[in-house]
PDB file of C-alpha atoms in Angstrom:
ATOM      1  CA  MET A   1     -27.581   8.580  -5.943  1.00  0.00           C
ATOM      2  CA  SER A   2     -27.810   4.525  -6.451  1.00  0.00           C
ATOM      3  CA  SER A   3     -26.889   1.896  -3.674  1.00  0.00           C
ATOM      4  CA  SER A   4     -23.845   1.200  -5.876  1.00  0.00           C
ATOM      5  CA  GLU A   5     -22.526   4.667  -5.814  1.00  0.00           C
ATOM      6  CA  GLU A   6     -23.438   4.889  -2.251  1.00  0.00           C
ATOM      7  CA  ARG A   7     -21.382   1.547  -1.638  1.00  0.00           C
ATOM      8  CA  CYS A   8     -18.148   2.801  -3.508  1.00  0.00           C
ATOM      9  CA  ARG A   9     -18.479   5.853  -1.079  1.00  0.00           C
ATOM     10  CA  GLU A  10     -18.420   3.818   1.962  1.00  0.00           C
ATOM     11  CA  VAL A  11     -15.050   3.112   0.620  1.00  0.00           C
ATOM     12  CA  ARG A  12     -12.352   4.808   3.207  1.00  0.00           C
ATOM     13  CA  HIS A  13      -9.407   2.599   2.495  1.00  0.00           C
ATOM     14  CA  VAL A  14      -7.832   0.809  -0.546  1.00  0.00           C
ATOM     15  CA  ALA A  15      -4.547  -1.301  -0.542  1.00  0.00           C
ATOM     16  CA  ILE A  16      -3.250  -2.183  -3.924  1.00  0.00           C
ATOM     17  CA  ILE A  17      -0.626  -4.870  -4.791  1.00  0.00           C
ATOM     18  CA  MET A  18       1.039  -3.643  -7.714  1.00  0.00           C
ATOM     19  CA  ASP A  19       2.056  -6.841  -9.676  1.00  0.00           C
ATOM     20  CA  GLY A  20       2.997  -7.305 -13.312  1.00  0.00           C
ATOM     21  CA  ASN A  21       6.056  -4.693 -13.750  1.00  0.00           C
ATOM     22  CA  GLY A  22       8.456  -7.165 -15.035  1.00  0.00           C
ATOM     23  CA  ARG A  23       6.269  -9.259 -17.084  1.00  0.00           C
ATOM     24  CA  TRP A  24       4.832  -6.055 -18.609  1.00  0.00           C
ATOM     25  CA  ALA A  25       8.510  -5.462 -19.571  1.00  0.00           C
ATOM     26  CA  GLN A  26       9.199  -9.025 -20.754  1.00  0.00           C
ATOM     27  CA  GLN A  27       6.136  -8.994 -23.278  1.00  0.00           C
ATOM     28  CA  ARG A  28       8.206  -5.866 -24.892  1.00  0.00           C
ATOM     29  CA  ASN A  29      11.670  -7.554 -24.731  1.00  0.00           C
ATOM     30  CA  ARG A  30      12.881  -4.668 -22.447  1.00  0.00           C
ATOM     31  CA  PRO A  31      14.614  -5.239 -19.081  1.00  0.00           C
ATOM     32  CA  ARG A  32      12.293  -5.614 -16.015  1.00  0.00           C
ATOM     33  CA  ALA A  33      13.732  -2.441 -14.671  1.00  0.00           C
ATOM     34  CA  PHE A  34      11.847  -0.548 -17.675  1.00  0.00           C
ATOM     35  CA  GLY A  35       8.528  -2.094 -16.193  1.00  0.00           C
ATOM     36  CA  HIS A  36       9.115  -0.599 -13.071  1.00  0.00           C
ATOM     37  CA  ASN A  37       9.917   2.773 -14.467  1.00  0.00           C
ATOM     38  CA  LYS A  38       6.729   2.457 -16.261  1.00  0.00           C
ATOM     39  CA  GLY A  39       4.968   1.347 -13.253  1.00  0.00           C
ATOM     40  CA  VAL A  40       5.718   4.532 -11.428  1.00  0.00           C
ATOM     41  CA  GLU A  41       3.508   6.373 -14.053  1.00  0.00           C
ATOM     42  CA  ALA A  42       0.766   3.661 -12.968  1.00  0.00           C
ATOM     43  CA  VAL A  43       1.343   4.943  -9.282  1.00  0.00           C
ATOM     44  CA  ARG A  44       0.435   8.539 -10.324  1.00  0.00           C
ATOM     45  CA  GLU A  45      -2.538   7.320 -12.074  1.00  0.00           C
ATOM     46  CA  ALA A  46      -3.853   5.455  -9.168  1.00  0.00           C
ATOM     47  CA  VAL A  47      -3.170   8.355  -6.612  1.00  0.00           C
ATOM     48  CA  ARG A  48      -5.083  10.718  -8.850  1.00  0.00           C
ATOM     49  CA  ALA A  49      -7.937   8.301  -9.422  1.00  0.00           C
ATOM     50  CA  ALA A  50      -7.982   7.570  -5.580  1.00  0.00           C
ATOM     51  CA  GLY A  51      -8.493  11.335  -5.031  1.00  0.00           C
ATOM     52  CA  ASN A  52     -11.193  11.708  -7.877  1.00  0.00           C
ATOM     53  CA  LEU A  53     -12.963   8.889  -6.542  1.00  0.00           C
ATOM     54  CA  GLY A  54     -13.285   9.831  -2.907  1.00  0.00           C
ATOM     55  CA  VAL A  55     -10.950   7.465  -1.527  1.00  0.00           C
ATOM     56  CA  LYS A  56      -9.175   9.006   1.402  1.00  0.00           C
ATOM     57  CA  TYR A  57      -6.628   6.402   2.420  1.00  0.00           C
ATOM     58  CA  LEU A  58      -4.463   4.515  -0.360  1.00  0.00           C
ATOM     59  CA  THR A  59      -1.964   2.000   0.549  1.00  0.00           C
ATOM     60  CA  LEU A  60       0.564   0.556  -2.435  1.00  0.00           C
ATOM     61  CA  PHE A  61       3.003  -2.286  -1.716  1.00  0.00           C
ATOM     62  CA  GLY A  62       6.104  -1.251  -3.431  1.00  0.00           C
ATOM     63  CA  PHE A  63       8.581  -3.600  -2.074  1.00  0.00           C
ATOM     64  CA  SER A  64       8.564  -6.643  -0.063  1.00  0.00           C
ATOM     65  CA  THR A  65      10.852  -8.212   2.945  1.00  0.00           C
ATOM     66  CA  GLU A  66      10.732 -10.788   0.057  1.00  0.00           C
ATOM     67  CA  ASN A  67      11.968  -8.799  -2.902  1.00  0.00           C
ATOM     68  CA  TRP A  68      15.718  -8.746  -1.581  1.00  0.00           C
ATOM     69  CA  ARG A  69      15.928 -12.132  -3.088  1.00  0.00           C
ATOM     70  CA  ARG A  70      15.663 -10.487  -6.816  1.00  0.00           C
ATOM     71  CA  PRO A  71      18.800  -9.680  -8.827  1.00  0.00           C
ATOM     72  CA  SER A  72      20.974  -6.965  -7.320  1.00  0.00           C
ATOM     73  CA  ASP A  73      20.500  -4.677 -10.364  1.00  0.00           C
ATOM     74  CA  GLU A  74      16.444  -4.729 -10.257  1.00  0.00           C
ATOM     75  CA  VAL A  75      16.838  -4.278  -6.181  1.00  0.00           C
ATOM     76  CA  ASP A  76      18.969  -1.237  -6.975  1.00  0.00           C
ATOM     77  CA  ALA A  77      16.541  -0.115  -9.715  1.00  0.00           C
ATOM     78  CA  LEU A  78      13.575  -0.239  -7.439  1.00  0.00           C
ATOM     79  CA  PHE A  79      15.166   1.864  -4.774  1.00  0.00           C
ATOM     80  CA  GLU A  80      16.212   4.416  -7.151  1.00  0.00           C
ATOM     81  CA  LEU A  81      12.320   4.921  -8.366  1.00  0.00           C
ATOM     82  CA  MET A  82      11.299   5.008  -4.907  1.00  0.00           C
ATOM     83  CA  LYS A  83      14.054   8.088  -4.580  1.00  0.00           C
ATOM     84  CA  ARG A  84      13.103   9.378  -7.808  1.00  0.00           C
ATOM     85  CA  PHE A  85       9.338   9.278  -7.193  1.00  0.00           C
ATOM     86  CA  VAL A  86       9.613  10.872  -3.930  1.00  0.00           C
ATOM     87  CA  ASP A  87      11.683  13.632  -4.613  1.00  0.00           C
ATOM     88  CA  ALA A  88       9.888  14.455  -8.197  1.00  0.00           C
ATOM     89  CA  ASP A  89       6.223  14.525  -6.717  1.00  0.00           C
ATOM     90  CA  LEU A  90       6.896  15.601  -2.854  1.00  0.00           C
ATOM     91  CA  GLU A  91       6.144  18.968  -3.430  1.00  0.00           C
ATOM     92  CA  LYS A  92       2.921  18.507  -5.794  1.00  0.00           C
ATOM     93  CA  LEU A  93       1.488  15.782  -3.615  1.00  0.00           C
ATOM     94  CA  HIS A  94       2.187  18.554  -0.545  1.00  0.00           C
ATOM     95  CA  LYS A  95       0.202  21.102  -2.065  1.00  0.00           C
ATOM     96  CA  GLU A  96      -2.523  18.793  -2.962  1.00  0.00           C
ATOM     97  CA  GLY A  97      -2.851  17.825   0.491  1.00  0.00           C
ATOM     98  CA  VAL A  98      -1.557  14.297   0.642  1.00  0.00           C
ATOM     99  CA  ASN A  99       0.017  13.019   3.854  1.00  0.00           C
ATOM    100  CA  ILE A 100       2.623  10.746   3.064  1.00  0.00           C
ATOM    101  CA  ARG A 101       3.853   7.491   5.074  1.00  0.00           C
ATOM    102  CA  ILE A 102       6.427   4.872   4.508  1.00  0.00           C
ATOM    103  CA  ALA A 103       5.523   1.473   6.306  1.00  0.00           C
ATOM    104  CA  GLY A 104       8.120  -1.165   6.497  1.00  0.00           C
ATOM    105  CA  ARG A 105      11.279  -1.806   8.233  1.00  0.00           C
ATOM    106  CA  ARG A 106      14.092   1.285   8.290  1.00  0.00           C
ATOM    107  CA  GLU A 107      16.885  -1.189   8.655  1.00  0.00           C
ATOM    108  CA  GLY A 108      18.893  -1.968   5.715  1.00  0.00           C
ATOM    109  CA  LEU A 109      17.807   0.860   3.602  1.00  0.00           C
ATOM    110  CA  ALA A 110      20.342   3.292   2.316  1.00  0.00           C
ATOM    111  CA  GLU A 111      21.108   6.739   4.320  1.00  0.00           C
ATOM    112  CA  ASP A 112      20.202   8.821   1.283  1.00  0.00           C
ATOM    113  CA  LEU A 113      16.761   6.667   0.715  1.00  0.00           C
ATOM    114  CA  LEU A 114      16.124   7.305   4.574  1.00  0.00           C
ATOM    115  CA  ALA A 115      16.581  10.919   4.591  1.00  0.00           C
ATOM    116  CA  ILE A 116      14.205  11.319   1.764  1.00  0.00           C
ATOM    117  CA  ILE A 117      11.511   9.196   3.469  1.00  0.00           C
ATOM    118  CA  ASP A 118      12.221  11.356   6.394  1.00  0.00           C
ATOM    119  CA  ARG A 119      11.725  14.357   4.673  1.00  0.00           C
ATOM    120  CA  ALA A 120       8.402  13.343   2.906  1.00  0.00           C
ATOM    121  CA  GLU A 121       6.918  12.352   6.002  1.00  0.00           C
ATOM    122  CA  ALA A 122       8.092  15.335   7.789  1.00  0.00           C
ATOM    123  CA  ARG A 123       6.725  18.013   4.966  1.00  0.00           C
ATOM    124  CA  THR A 124       3.604  16.229   4.849  1.00  0.00           C
ATOM    125  CA  ALA A 125       2.678  15.306   8.450  1.00  0.00           C
ATOM    126  CA  ASP A 126      -0.045  18.127   8.557  1.00  0.00           C
ATOM    127  CA  ASN A 127      -1.662  17.515   5.602  1.00  0.00           C
ATOM    128  CA  ASP A 128      -5.172  15.593   5.896  1.00  0.00           C
ATOM    129  CA  ARG A 129      -7.015  15.560   2.333  1.00  0.00           C
ATOM    130  CA  CYS A 130      -5.793  12.169   1.683  1.00  0.00           C
ATOM    131  CA  PHE A 131      -3.166   9.772   3.096  1.00  0.00           C
ATOM    132  CA  LEU A 132      -1.064   7.515   0.898  1.00  0.00           C
ATOM    133  CA  THR A 133       0.886   4.999   2.289  1.00  0.00           C
ATOM    134  CA  ILE A 134       3.697   3.373   0.542  1.00  0.00           C
ATOM    135  CA  ALA A 135       4.763  -0.152   1.762  1.00  0.00           C
ATOM    136  CA  PHE A 136       8.469  -0.659   1.248  1.00  0.00           C
ATOM    137  CA  ASN A 137      10.831  -2.997   2.735  1.00  0.00           C
ATOM    138  CA  TYR A 138       7.730  -4.266   4.133  1.00  0.00           C
ATOM    139  CA  GLY A 139       6.355  -7.817   5.000  1.00  0.00           C
ATOM    140  CA  GLY A 140       3.091  -8.546   6.876  1.00  0.00           C
ATOM    141  CA  ARG A 141       4.631 -11.070   9.052  1.00  0.00           C
ATOM    142  CA  ASP A 142       7.723  -9.102   9.743  1.00  0.00           C
ATOM    143  CA  GLU A 143       5.579  -6.035  10.707  1.00  0.00           C
ATOM    144  CA  ILE A 144       3.512  -8.259  13.315  1.00  0.00           C
ATOM    145  CA  VAL A 145       6.849  -9.483  14.844  1.00  0.00           C
ATOM    146  CA  ARG A 146       8.318  -5.909  15.014  1.00  0.00           C
ATOM    147  CA  ALA A 147       4.575  -4.632  16.757  1.00  0.00           C
ATOM    148  CA  ALA A 148       4.723  -7.630  19.364  1.00  0.00           C
ATOM    149  CA  ARG A 149       8.561  -6.930  20.283  1.00  0.00           C
ATOM    150  CA  ARG A 150       7.519  -3.058  20.717  1.00  0.00           C
ATOM    151  CA  LEU A 151       4.532  -4.117  22.681  1.00  0.00           C
ATOM    152  CA  ALA A 152       6.522  -6.552  24.762  1.00  0.00           C
ATOM    153  CA  ARG A 153       9.277  -3.997  25.722  1.00  0.00           C
ATOM    154  CA  ASP A 154       6.492  -1.845  27.197  1.00  0.00           C
ATOM    155  CA  VAL A 155       4.993  -4.612  29.109  1.00  0.00           C
ATOM    156  CA  LYS A 156       8.129  -5.446  30.526  1.00  0.00           C
ATOM    157  CA  SER A 157       8.895  -2.081  31.212  1.00  0.00           C
ATOM    158  CA  GLY A 158       5.468  -1.554  33.068  1.00  0.00           C
ATOM    159  CA  ALA A 159       4.133   0.982  30.527  1.00  0.00           C
ATOM    160  CA  ILE A 160       1.467  -1.460  29.678  1.00  0.00           C
ATOM    161  CA  ASN A 161      -0.803  -4.005  31.819  1.00  0.00           C
ATOM    162  CA  PRO A 162      -0.722  -7.420  29.851  1.00  0.00           C
ATOM    163  CA  ASP A 163      -4.143  -7.875  30.933  1.00  0.00           C
ATOM    164  CA  ALA A 164      -5.135  -4.641  29.140  1.00  0.00           C
ATOM    165  CA  VAL A 165      -3.934  -5.641  25.542  1.00  0.00           C
ATOM    166  CA  ASP A 166      -6.417  -6.648  23.035  1.00  0.00           C
ATOM    167  CA  GLU A 167      -6.710  -6.025  19.343  1.00  0.00           C
ATOM    168  CA  ASN A 168      -7.025  -2.313  19.362  1.00  0.00           C
ATOM    169  CA  ALA A 169      -4.147  -1.992  21.724  1.00  0.00           C
ATOM    170  CA  PHE A 170      -1.898  -4.237  19.582  1.00  0.00           C
ATOM    171  CA  ALA A 171      -2.940  -2.539  16.455  1.00  0.00           C
ATOM    172  CA  ALA A 172      -1.627   0.848  17.776  1.00  0.00           C
ATOM    173  CA  PHE A 173       1.880  -0.931  17.397  1.00  0.00           C
ATOM    174  CA  LEU A 174       1.591  -1.579  13.814  1.00  0.00           C
ATOM    175  CA  ASP A 175       2.991   0.349  10.947  1.00  0.00           C
ATOM    176  CA  THR A 176      -0.480   1.591   9.883  1.00  0.00           C
ATOM    177  CA  ALA A 177      -1.313   2.709  13.419  1.00  0.00           C
ATOM    178  CA  GLY A 178      -4.340   5.263  13.310  1.00  0.00           C
ATOM    179  CA  MET A 179      -5.260   4.358   9.761  1.00  0.00           C
ATOM    180  CA  PRO A 180      -8.712   2.562   9.353  1.00  0.00           C
ATOM    181  CA  ASP A 181      -8.256  -1.227   7.997  1.00  0.00           C
ATOM    182  CA  PRO A 182      -8.453  -1.642   4.080  1.00  0.00           C
ATOM    183  CA  ASP A 183     -12.011  -1.956   2.875  1.00  0.00           C
ATOM    184  CA  LEU A 184     -10.639  -3.359  -0.550  1.00  0.00           C
ATOM    185  CA  LEU A 185      -7.263  -4.802  -1.342  1.00  0.00           C
ATOM    186  CA  ILE A 186      -6.587  -4.838  -5.207  1.00  0.00           C
ATOM    187  CA  ARG A 187      -3.939  -7.053  -7.036  1.00  0.00           C
ATOM    188  CA  THR A 188      -3.243  -6.812 -10.812  1.00  0.00           C
ATOM    189  CA  SER A 189      -1.345  -8.937 -12.971  1.00  0.00           C
ATOM    190  CA  GLY A 190      -3.859 -12.016 -12.511  1.00  0.00           C
ATOM    191  CA  GLU A 191      -2.330 -13.507  -9.245  1.00  0.00           C
ATOM    192  CA  HIS A 192      -4.562 -14.504  -6.712  1.00  0.00           C
ATOM    193  CA  ARG A 193      -2.798 -14.056  -3.448  1.00  0.00           C
ATOM    194  CA  THR A 194      -2.406 -11.509  -1.077  1.00  0.00           C
ATOM    195  CA  SER A 195       1.640 -12.014  -0.430  1.00  0.00           C
ATOM    196  CA  ASN A 196       2.053 -11.229   3.010  1.00  0.00           C
ATOM    197  CA  PHE A 197       0.433  -7.697   2.390  1.00  0.00           C
ATOM    198  CA  LEU A 198      -1.410  -6.109   5.302  1.00  0.00           C
ATOM    199  CA  ILE A 199      -1.995  -9.835   6.564  1.00  0.00           C
ATOM    200  CA  TRP A 200      -3.561  -8.356   9.823  1.00  0.00           C
ATOM    201  CA  GLN A 201      -5.528  -5.161   8.630  1.00  0.00           C
ATOM    202  CA  ALA A 202      -6.867  -7.075   5.567  1.00  0.00           C
ATOM    203  CA  ALA A 203      -8.659  -9.681   7.703  1.00  0.00           C
ATOM    204  CA  TYR A 204     -12.023  -8.387   6.635  1.00  0.00           C
ATOM    205  CA  ALA A 205     -11.206  -7.064   3.335  1.00  0.00           C
ATOM    206  CA  GLU A 206     -12.667  -7.317   0.292  1.00  0.00           C
ATOM    207  CA  LEU A 207     -10.239  -8.814  -2.357  1.00  0.00           C
ATOM    208  CA  VAL A 208     -10.245  -7.923  -6.305  1.00  0.00           C
ATOM    209  CA  PHE A 209      -7.904  -9.547  -8.380  1.00  0.00           C
ATOM    210  CA  LEU A 210      -7.770  -7.974 -12.104  1.00  0.00           C
ATOM    211  CA  ASP A 211      -5.613  -9.227 -14.916  1.00  0.00           C
ATOM    212  CA  VAL A 212      -4.390  -6.397 -15.890  1.00  0.00           C
ATOM    213  CA  LEU A 213      -0.621  -5.584 -15.545  1.00  0.00           C
ATOM    214  CA  TRP A 214       0.551  -2.722 -13.450  1.00  0.00           C
ATOM    215  CA  PRO A 215       1.992  -0.564 -15.714  1.00  0.00           C
ATOM    216  CA  ASP A 216      -1.503  -0.473 -17.415  1.00  0.00           C
ATOM    217  CA  PHE A 217      -3.599   0.068 -14.595  1.00  0.00           C
ATOM    218  CA  SER A 218      -5.766   3.105 -15.097  1.00  0.00           C
ATOM    219  CA  ALA A 219      -8.491   5.182 -13.371  1.00  0.00           C
ATOM    220  CA  GLU A 220     -11.011   2.802 -15.100  1.00  0.00           C
ATOM    221  CA  HIS A 221      -9.540  -0.337 -13.486  1.00  0.00           C
ATOM    222  CA  PHE A 222      -9.613   1.611 -10.298  1.00  0.00           C
ATOM    223  CA  LYS A 223     -13.474   2.330 -10.697  1.00  0.00           C
ATOM    224  CA  ALA A 224     -14.118  -1.092 -11.631  1.00  0.00           C
ATOM    225  CA  ALA A 225     -12.598  -2.429  -8.689  1.00  0.00           C
ATOM    226  CA  LEU A 226     -15.042  -0.215  -6.793  1.00  0.00           C
ATOM    227  CA  ASP A 227     -17.759  -0.987  -8.799  1.00  0.00           C
ATOM    228  CA  GLU A 228     -17.033  -4.994  -7.806  1.00  0.00           C
ATOM    229  CA  TYR A 229     -16.777  -3.942  -4.523  1.00  0.00           C
ATOM    230  CA  ALA A 230     -20.105  -2.176  -4.177  1.00  0.00           C
ATOM    231  CA  SER A 231     -21.641  -5.428  -5.535  1.00  0.00           C
ATOM    232  CA  ARG A 232     -20.833  -7.410  -2.634  1.00  0.00           C
ATOM    233  CA  GLN A 233     -21.682  -7.551   0.935  1.00  0.00           C
ATOM    234  CA  ARG A 234     -19.699  -7.357   4.055  1.00  0.00           C
ATOM    235  CA  ARG A 235     -20.441  -9.447   7.008  1.00  0.00           C
ATOM    236  CA  PHE A 236     -17.871  -9.594   9.059  1.00  0.00           C
ATOM    237  CA  GLY A 237     -18.409 -12.744  10.349  1.00  0.00           C
ATOM    238  CA  GLY A 238     -22.357 -12.191  10.820  1.00  0.00           C
ATOM    239  CA  VAL A 239     -25.245 -12.556   8.977  1.00  0.00           C
ATOM    240  CA  ASN A 240     -27.323 -10.126   6.759  1.00  0.00           C
ATOM    241  CA  ALA A 241     -30.682  -8.677   8.138  1.00  0.00           C
ATOM    242  CA  ALA A 242     -33.555 -10.284   6.886  1.00  0.00           C
TER     243      ALA A 242
END
């Protein structure tokens, strides 16, 4: 096995900002919702690719707390796609040993969507072949604020000694508790920013920005991002050994 292949195998957790659905649709003179619908197929491709490439944890940015600013019909379409994806793919993912987690704020979500989320998480809770997290109604700053509130309540109640709070203790209150931090963060569409996604967890993730729009994302793009990761050296603030 080459050193590059070994480095790829080190990647336990990949996070992806799925960007470009709207532009993909506009290039084809179609409504933005058409692009989001096509993007669901790319989600399925990414999940398959992660499993085939040995990536145990995959986290996808589906809907941000800032996306509420978009037109109401587009927001409604995104919510409907979330429900359809989980409903259509749940049993297949369960049979394949996929553990599903939804990260993000639950307040403000419709009751039928919350029921689907609860069902998906409960159905796949014991699976451990791979872990799929969908960040939905999620914002990194919002996640940290929510975690701080929960921690503060436990400190106030006496359940936690404030002197015992360190990074690991705080991370246990995040939506991603129990998961390794992402090794690699991919963003599609050519934009070069992380947009409030996993800002605590991705502090030392390698960033790869791809020019491809999300609906065109393929297993080959996934592998290319892993190859780019393999060409880098992660020092975590230190220096390489001589």
